Coordinates of C-alpha atoms in Angstrom, one line a residue:
M1 CA 4.4 16.0 -10.9
G2 CA 5.9 12.6 -10.2
H3 CA 4.5 9.2 -9.8
L4 CA 2.4 7.5 -7.2
L5 CA 3.7 4.3 -5.7
T6 CA 1.3 1.4 -5.2
V7 CA 2.1 -1.2 -2.5
S8 CA 0.1 -4.4 -2.3
G9 CA 0.0 -6.4 0.9
S10 CA -0.4 -9.3 -1.5
P11 CA 2.2 -8.7 -4.2
D12 CA 1.2 -11.4 -6.6
P13 CA 0.0 -9.4 -9.7
R14 CA -3.0 -11.8 -9.9
S15 CA -4.1 -11.1 -6.3
A16 CA -7.2 -9.1 -5.7
N17 CA -5.3 -6.3 -4.0
S18 CA -2.8 -6.0 -6.8
R19 CA -5.6 -5.8 -9.4
F20 CA -7.5 -3.4 -7.2
L21 CA -4.5 -1.1 -7.1
A22 CA -4.0 -1.4 -10.9
A23 CA -7.7 -0.4 -11.4
L24 CA -7.0 2.9 -9.6
A25 CA -5.1 4.1 -12.6
E26 CA -8.3 5.3 -14.2
F27 CA -8.7 7.9 -11.4
T28 CA -5.4 9.7 -11.8
A29 CA -3.2 11.4 -14.4
P30 CA 0.2 10.8 -12.6
P31 CA 1.4 7.3 -13.4
L32 CA 0.9 4.6 -10.9
R33 CA 4.0 2.4 -10.3
P34 CA 3.8 -0.9 -8.4
S35 CA 6.4 -1.2 -5.7
L36 CA 9.2 -3.8 -5.7
D37 CA 7.8 -7.1 -4.7
P38 CA 8.2 -7.0 -0.9
T39 CA 8.9 -10.7 -0.8
L40 CA 12.3 -9.9 -2.2
L41 CA 13.2 -8.0 1.0
P42 CA 15.2 -9.9 3.6
A43 CA 13.7 -10.3 7.0
F44 CA 14.2 -7.0 9.0
R45 CA 16.5 -7.2 11.9
P46 CA 17.7 -3.9 13.4
A47 CA 21.3 -5.1 13.6
D48 CA 21.3 -5.5 9.8
D49 CA 19.9 -2.0 9.2
A50 CA 23.3 -0.6 8.3
A51 CA 25.4 0.0 5.1
P52 CA 25.9 -1.8 2.9
W53 CA 22.2 -2.6 2.6
P54 CA 21.0 -5.5 0.4
L55 CA 20.0 -4.2 -3.1
P56 CA 16.3 -4.9 -2.6
V57 CA 16.3 -2.7 0.5
T58 CA 18.0 0.2 -1.3
E59 CA 15.6 -0.2 -4.2
W60 CA 12.6 -0.3 -1.8
R61 CA 13.7 2.8 0.0
T62 CA 14.5 4.6 -3.3
Q63 CA 11.0 3.8 -4.7
W64 CA 9.4 5.3 -1.5
R65 CA 11.7 8.4 -1.6
Q66 CA 11.0 9.2 -5.3
A67 CA 7.2 8.7 -5.0
R68 CA 5.0 11.8 -4.8
G69 CA 2.6 9.7 -2.8
V70 CA 1.9 6.1 -1.8
I71 CA -1.3 4.0 -2.0
I72 CA -1.3 0.8 0.1
S73 CA -4.0 -1.9 -0.2
T74 CA -3.8 -5.0 1.8
P75 CA -5.8 -8.1 2.6
S76 CA -6.3 -9.3 6.1
Y77 CA -4.3 -12.3 7.4
L78 CA -5.4 -13.5 10.8
H79 CA -6.9 -10.0 11.5
N80 CA -3.6 -8.3 10.7
L81 CA -1.2 -7.2 8.0
P82 CA 0.5 -9.8 5.9
G83 CA 4.0 -10.4 7.3
I84 CA 5.7 -9.3 4.1
L85 CA 4.0 -5.9 4.1
K86 CA 4.9 -5.4 7.8
N87 CA 8.5 -6.4 7.0
G88 CA 8.6 -3.9 4.2
L89 CA 7.4 -1.1 6.4
D90 CA 9.9 -2.1 9.1
W91 CA 12.7 -1.4 6.6
L92 CA 11.5 2.2 6.4
A93 CA 11.6 2.8 10.2
S94 CA 15.2 4.2 10.4
S95 CA 15.6 5.7 7.0
G96 CA 12.6 8.1 6.9
E97 CA 11.2 7.6 3.4
A98 CA 7.6 7.5 4.8
D99 CA 8.1 10.6 6.9
S100 CA 5.4 13.1 5.9
K101 CA 4.7 11.1 2.7
P102 CA 1.1 11.6 1.5
M103 CA -0.7 8.2 1.7
L104 CA -3.9 6.4 1.1
A105 CA -4.4 3.3 3.3
F106 CA -6.9 0.7 2.2
T107 CA -8.0 -2.8 2.9
F108 CA -9.5 -4.9 0.1
T109 CA -11.3 -8.0 1.4
P110 CA -14.1 -10.3 0.4
A111 CA -16.7 -8.8 2.8
S112 CA -17.3 -6.6 5.8
P113 CA -16.1 -6.6 8.5
R114 CA -13.0 -8.4 7.3
G115 CA -10.1 -6.1 7.1
D116 CA -11.0 -3.7 9.9
R117 CA -8.3 -5.0 12.3
A118 CA -5.7 -5.2 9.5
R119 CA -6.5 -1.6 8.5
Q120 CA -6.1 -0.5 12.1
S121 CA -2.7 -2.3 12.2
L122 CA -1.7 -0.7 9.0
L123 CA -2.6 2.8 10.3
W124 CA -0.6 2.2 13.5
S125 CA 2.5 1.2 11.5
L126 CA 2.1 4.2 9.1
Q127 CA 1.6 6.6 12.1
A128 CA 4.8 5.2 13.7
L129 CA 6.6 6.0 10.4
N130 CA 5.1 9.5 10.6
A131 CA 3.3 9.1 7.2
R132 CA 0.8 11.8 6.3
I133 CA -2.4 9.6 5.9
L134 CA -4.8 11.5 3.7
T135 CA -7.6 9.0 4.0
E136 CA -8.2 5.4 4.8
G137 CA -10.9 2.9 4.2
S138 CA -12.2 -0.6 3.6
F139 CA -13.3 -1.8 0.2
Y140 CA -14.8 -5.1 -0.7
Q141 CA -14.4 -7.4 -3.7
P142 CA -18.1 -7.5 -4.7
D143 CA -17.8 -3.8 -5.7
F144 CA -15.0 -4.7 -8.2
D145 CA -15.6 -6.3 -11.6
F146 CA -12.5 -8.4 -12.1
G147 CA -13.6 -9.3 -15.6
N148 CA -13.5 -5.7 -16.7
G149 CA -11.0 -4.4 -14.1
E150 CA -13.5 -1.7 -13.1
I151 CA -14.7 -0.4 -9.8
S152 CA -18.4 0.2 -9.5
G153 CA -21.1 1.6 -7.3
S154 CA -20.4 3.9 -4.3
S155 CA -16.9 2.5 -4.0
R156 CA -16.1 4.2 -7.3
E157 CA -17.1 7.6 -6.0
L158 CA -15.2 7.2 -2.8
L159 CA -12.1 6.1 -4.5
Q160 CA -12.3 9.0 -7.0
E161 CA -12.4 11.4 -4.1
A162 CA -9.6 9.7 -2.3
M163 CA -7.4 9.8 -5.4
N164 CA -8.2 13.5 -5.8
L165 CA -6.4 14.0 -2.5
L166 CA -3.2 12.9 -4.0
V167 CA -3.3 15.2 -7.1

């Protein structure tokens, strides 16, 4: 059925968001594949969005095109998306890889209400890309056992239901 692409707003594999996305593998049979590290993408400038594109841009777009669905999880930086995630989304604006792509959009932050504004910003960007947002939500680090890499409590049930939307 194809793979699901995971995109972390904090691409360091040791970050809370990257570990959160990796833990979602227990909820799905299709393989989860982490995206290209968005820090490898050059700064988006509309004038540069023409062939020949830099290799990281073509790889980023190919990953999105080949994915059956996309799961994004981001922290909140100054009540907004991290700049690297926004830059990566900007590189999809003219090429259409996110158009009608099934997506789950999450924030993963230390506590409520952190992430609410960043999630809204993410939703606005995904809507501008014409993504098909299946569900969105905020999740918090206390519901995640980093030692075991497991998600617990009501968050576990909510994530299971969200992941079911992609299968």
